[in-house]
Short mmCIF file of C-alpha atoms in Angstrom, two decimals:
data_model
loop_
_atom_site.label_atom_id
_atom_site.label_comp_id
_atom_site.label_asym_id
_atom_site.label_seq_id
_atom_site.Cartn_x
_atom_site.Cartn_y
_atom_site.Cartn_z
CA UNK A 1 0.00 0.00 0.00
CA UNK A 2 1.12 3.51 -0.66
CA UNK A 3 1.94 6.06 2.03
CA UNK A 4 2.85 9.74 2.16
CA UNK A 5 4.99 11.58 4.69
CA UNK A 6 5.13 15.31 5.18
CA UNK A 7 7.94 15.73 7.70
CA UNK A 8 7.16 19.31 8.64
CA UNK A 9 3.96 19.83 10.61
CA UNK A 10 4.41 23.60 10.87
CA UNK A 11 6.53 26.02 8.85
CA UNK A 12 6.83 29.76 9.33
CA UNK A 13 8.34 31.96 6.63
CA UNK A 14 8.57 35.70 6.14
CA UNK A 15 6.56 37.31 3.40
CA UNK A 16 8.67 37.50 0.26
CA UNK A 17 10.90 34.61 1.28
CA UNK A 18 11.13 31.37 -0.66
CA UNK A 19 9.26 28.26 0.41
CA UNK A 20 9.83 24.55 0.12
CA UNK A 21 7.42 21.99 1.57
CA UNK A 22 8.64 18.44 1.70
CA UNK A 23 6.75 15.34 0.64
CA UNK A 24 8.00 11.76 0.55
CA UNK A 25 5.95 8.86 -0.73
CA UNK A 26 6.16 5.13 -0.66
CA UNK A 27 4.85 3.19 -3.62
CA UNK A 28 6.35 0.44 -5.75
CA UNK A 29 5.47 1.82 -9.15
CA UNK A 30 5.22 5.30 -10.58
CA UNK A 31 2.64 7.17 -8.55
CA UNK A 32 0.32 9.96 -9.42
CA UNK A 33 1.22 12.89 -7.16
CA UNK A 34 -0.78 15.89 -6.04
CA UNK A 35 -0.49 18.96 -3.89
CA UNK A 36 -3.65 20.45 -2.40
CA UNK A 37 -4.14 23.54 -0.25
CA UNK A 38 -6.81 24.03 2.40
CA UNK A 39 -7.73 27.35 3.94
CA UNK A 40 -9.59 27.38 7.28
CA UNK A 41 -13.17 26.18 6.91
CA UNK A 42 -12.68 25.36 3.25
CA UNK A 43 -12.35 22.28 1.13
CA UNK A 44 -9.23 21.30 -0.75
CA UNK A 45 -7.98 23.17 -3.79
CA UNK A 46 -5.65 21.46 -6.26
CA UNK A 47 -2.36 23.31 -6.71
CA UNK A 48 -0.69 20.93 -9.15
CA UNK A 49 -0.38 17.31 -10.16
CA UNK A 50 2.13 14.93 -11.67
CA UNK A 51 1.07 11.97 -13.77
CA UNK A 52 4.01 11.48 -16.13
CA UNK A 53 6.44 13.36 -18.35
CA UNK A 54 8.34 16.44 -17.27
CA UNK A 55 9.31 16.02 -13.63
CA UNK A 56 9.03 19.75 -12.91
CA UNK A 57 5.38 20.66 -12.67
CA UNK A 58 3.95 24.15 -12.66
CA UNK A 59 0.78 24.89 -10.77
CA UNK A 60 -1.50 27.72 -9.82
CA UNK A 61 -0.60 30.68 -7.60
CA UNK A 62 3.06 30.51 -8.62
CA UNK A 63 3.73 27.08 -7.10
CA UNK A 64 5.85 24.36 -8.66
CA UNK A 65 6.88 20.87 -7.61
CA UNK A 66 9.57 18.47 -8.71
CA UNK A 67 9.18 14.71 -8.86
CA UNK A 68 12.41 12.92 -7.90
CA UNK A 69 12.03 9.21 -8.31
CA UNK A 70 15.42 8.40 -6.77
CA UNK A 71 14.44 10.21 -3.59
CA UNK A 72 10.72 9.26 -3.65
CA UNK A 73 9.98 12.94 -3.19
CA UNK A 74 7.63 15.52 -4.60
CA UNK A 75 8.54 18.80 -2.89
CA UNK A 76 6.47 21.94 -3.37
CA UNK A 77 8.22 25.26 -3.93
CA UNK A 78 7.39 28.92 -4.34
CA UNK A 79 10.03 31.60 -4.93
CA UNK A 80 8.26 34.38 -3.01
CA UNK A 81 5.55 33.76 -0.44
CA UNK A 82 2.58 36.09 -0.01
CA UNK A 83 0.58 36.50 3.19
CA UNK A 84 -2.41 34.93 1.44
CA UNK A 85 -0.46 31.66 1.08
CA UNK A 86 -0.94 30.95 4.79
CA UNK A 87 -2.92 27.71 4.84
CA UNK A 88 -2.49 23.96 5.24
CA UNK A 89 -0.87 22.06 2.43
CA UNK A 90 -1.41 18.40 1.67
CA UNK A 91 0.57 16.07 -0.53
CA UNK A 92 -1.30 13.07 -1.90
CA UNK A 93 -0.55 9.97 -3.94
CA UNK A 94 -2.78 7.97 -6.21
CA UNK A 95 -2.18 4.93 -8.36
CA UNK A 96 -3.39 3.71 -11.71
CA UNK A 97 -5.16 0.71 -10.25
CA UNK A 98 -7.10 2.29 -7.40
CA UNK A 99 -9.50 4.59 -9.18
CA UNK A 100 -9.63 8.01 -7.59
CA UNK A 101 -8.56 6.87 -4.15
CA UNK A 102 -5.93 9.23 -2.79
CA UNK A 103 -3.64 8.69 0.16
CA UNK A 104 -2.83 11.96 1.88
CA UNK A 105 0.09 13.08 3.99
CA UNK A 106 -0.52 14.58 7.38
CA UNK A 107 -0.29 18.13 6.08
CA UNK A 108 1.99 21.10 6.66
CA UNK A 109 0.58 24.25 8.18
CA UNK A 110 2.23 27.33 6.70
CA UNK A 111 2.33 30.60 8.60
CA UNK A 112 3.58 33.78 6.93
CA UNK A 113 5.20 36.55 8.95
CA UNK A 114 4.73 40.12 7.73
CA UNK B 1 -19.71 26.21 -13.74
CA UNK B 2 -20.87 25.53 -10.20
CA UNK B 3 -18.51 23.64 -7.94
CA UNK B 4 -19.12 20.62 -5.76
CA UNK B 5 -21.97 21.24 -3.35
CA UNK B 6 -22.31 19.54 0.00
CA UNK B 7 -25.31 19.71 2.29
CA UNK B 8 -25.73 20.37 5.07
CA UNK B 9 -22.60 22.33 5.91
CA UNK B 10 -22.92 21.71 9.64
CA UNK B 11 -24.60 18.99 11.67
CA UNK B 12 -24.86 18.18 15.33
CA UNK B 13 -25.99 14.70 16.33
CA UNK B 14 -25.91 12.58 19.44
CA UNK B 15 -24.35 9.17 19.91
CA UNK B 16 -26.38 6.34 18.52
CA UNK B 17 -28.18 8.44 15.92
CA UNK B 18 -27.66 8.11 12.20
CA UNK B 19 -26.85 10.80 9.67
CA UNK B 20 -27.03 11.27 5.91
CA UNK B 21 -24.78 13.66 4.04
CA UNK B 22 -25.32 14.76 0.47
CA UNK B 23 -22.95 15.67 -2.34
CA UNK B 24 -23.79 17.16 -5.73
CA UNK B 25 -20.85 16.88 -8.13
CA UNK B 26 -19.82 19.34 -10.78
CA UNK B 27 -22.11 19.09 -13.78
CA UNK B 28 -20.90 16.34 -16.08
CA UNK B 29 -18.77 14.64 -13.44
CA UNK B 30 -19.67 11.02 -12.88
CA UNK B 31 -17.13 9.99 -10.25
CA UNK B 32 -17.64 10.92 -6.61
CA UNK B 33 -15.32 10.16 -3.71
CA UNK B 34 -15.75 10.74 0.01
CA UNK B 35 -13.06 11.51 2.59
CA UNK B 36 -13.08 11.93 6.35
CA UNK B 37 -10.81 14.58 7.88
CA UNK B 38 -10.01 14.54 11.60
CA UNK B 39 -7.20 16.18 13.59
CA UNK B 40 -5.94 12.80 14.75
CA UNK B 41 -6.19 10.66 11.62
CA UNK B 42 -5.95 13.33 8.94
CA UNK B 43 -7.57 12.80 5.56
CA UNK B 44 -8.79 9.26 4.98
CA UNK B 45 -10.51 7.81 1.96
CA UNK B 46 -14.00 6.46 2.59
CA UNK B 47 -15.34 5.31 -0.77
CA UNK B 48 -15.62 6.09 -4.45
CA UNK B 49 -18.59 5.79 -6.77
CA UNK B 50 -18.82 5.82 -10.53
CA UNK B 51 -21.97 5.21 -12.54
CA UNK B 52 -23.87 4.24 -9.38
CA UNK B 53 -21.33 1.54 -8.51
CA UNK B 54 -18.95 1.54 -5.59
CA UNK B 55 -15.48 1.10 -7.03
CA UNK B 56 -13.30 1.39 -3.96
CA UNK B 57 -13.83 1.40 -0.22
CA UNK B 58 -11.49 2.56 2.51
CA UNK B 59 -10.84 0.89 5.82
CA UNK B 60 -13.94 2.00 7.69
CA UNK B 61 -16.53 -0.07 9.56
CA UNK B 62 -19.78 -1.12 7.96
CA UNK B 63 -21.58 1.71 9.76
CA UNK B 64 -20.30 3.90 6.95
CA UNK B 65 -22.14 3.42 3.69
CA UNK B 66 -22.88 5.36 0.58
CA UNK B 67 -24.65 5.36 -2.71
CA UNK B 68 -24.78 7.24 -5.97
CA UNK B 69 -27.85 8.12 -7.95
CA UNK B 70 -28.38 8.17 -11.71
CA UNK B 71 -27.77 11.93 -11.78
CA UNK B 72 -24.35 11.32 -10.14
CA UNK B 73 -25.40 12.90 -6.85
CA UNK B 74 -24.12 10.91 -3.91
CA UNK B 75 -25.06 10.37 -0.30
CA UNK B 76 -23.18 8.85 2.55
CA UNK B 77 -24.76 7.48 5.67
CA UNK B 78 -23.29 6.82 9.08
CA UNK B 79 -25.37 4.71 11.43
CA UNK B 80 -25.03 4.35 15.19
CA UNK B 81 -22.88 7.44 15.51
CA UNK B 82 -19.89 7.41 17.82
CA UNK B 83 -18.00 10.36 19.29
CA UNK B 84 -15.06 9.51 17.05
CA UNK B 85 -17.17 10.10 13.96
CA UNK B 86 -16.95 13.83 14.57
CA UNK B 87 -15.10 15.09 11.53
CA UNK B 88 -15.16 17.14 8.37
CA UNK B 89 -16.55 14.97 5.58
CA UNK B 90 -15.31 15.99 2.17
CA UNK B 91 -16.74 15.03 -1.17
CA UNK B 92 -14.77 15.21 -4.41
CA UNK B 93 -15.92 14.81 -7.97
CA UNK B 94 -14.16 14.12 -11.24
CA UNK B 95 -15.11 13.30 -14.80
CA UNK B 96 -14.12 9.67 -14.42
CA UNK B 97 -12.05 7.36 -12.20
CA UNK B 98 -8.34 6.62 -12.45
CA UNK B 99 -7.05 9.74 -10.79
CA UNK B 100 -8.59 12.28 -13.06
CA UNK B 101 -8.40 15.70 -11.40
CA UNK B 102 -10.67 15.72 -8.37
CA UNK B 103 -12.46 18.85 -7.23
CA UNK B 104 -13.40 19.03 -3.58
CA UNK B 105 -16.46 20.52 -1.97
CA UNK B 106 -16.38 22.66 1.19
CA UNK B 107 -17.27 19.71 3.38
CA UNK B 108 -19.87 18.90 6.01
CA UNK B 109 -18.77 19.43 9.60
CA UNK B 110 -20.33 16.69 11.74
CA UNK B 111 -20.23 16.97 15.51
CA UNK B 112 -21.34 13.99 17.59
CA UNK B 113 -22.21 14.73 21.22
#
C-alpha cells in the first residue's frame, strides 16, 4: 500500500521569502502525485499534479513541484511567499489501479510573517 | 460552472443516531469520492462511486455506507454514531475514475455529542 509523509507539521516563513514543503511517498510503481491547499473552513484546492512526463510541474498561484524518483519525493516550492499563502498544504498519492482513491500526507501548516 | 456542493454544511448529532450527508458533483462529473478529515487521523478515503457503482472502499466499519444516484449525486450514511465520527466529511468529484483531477467541496462538519 502507498503512504505519504510530510515531515514538517508547521513552517513559518517571512513574506517575500522562498518556500519549500517536503513530501516523501512510498509506492512500488510510478505514482500519481498531487499537492492540495486548504484554507480554514474550506475544502481542498488542487495546486498541481504529476502523472508522467516532465518532472518539474507548474501549478497555480506561482507554485511548482519536482518529482524525484530516486528520492521518492515531490517537494512543493514557491520563490516568493505572499501573506495569502498561509494555509495547510497536503501532498497526496494515487495509483493507476485504485480509481480516484488518494492517500494523503498529514499536512503542513504554513504561517507567513509580515 | 458551479462547484461541488455539500449539504448540510454543519450537523450536530448525538451518539447512537444516524446521519445522511449529500454531495452534488460538478455538472458532467460522474465519479464521486468521500473523505473523512479529523485532527488525529488526517484525511482518509472512505469510498468512491462511478456510474452508481462503488469502485473502492477505505478501511472503515460497515456503519459507513454510501450510494450514488443516476444523476451522479451521492449520499453517505453513518449509522449508530460514535463520538469519534466527529469530523469534516469531504466530497470530491471528477469526470471519471483513475485519478482524473478531483475537485473538492467545502465539506460537512459533523459533531457527535
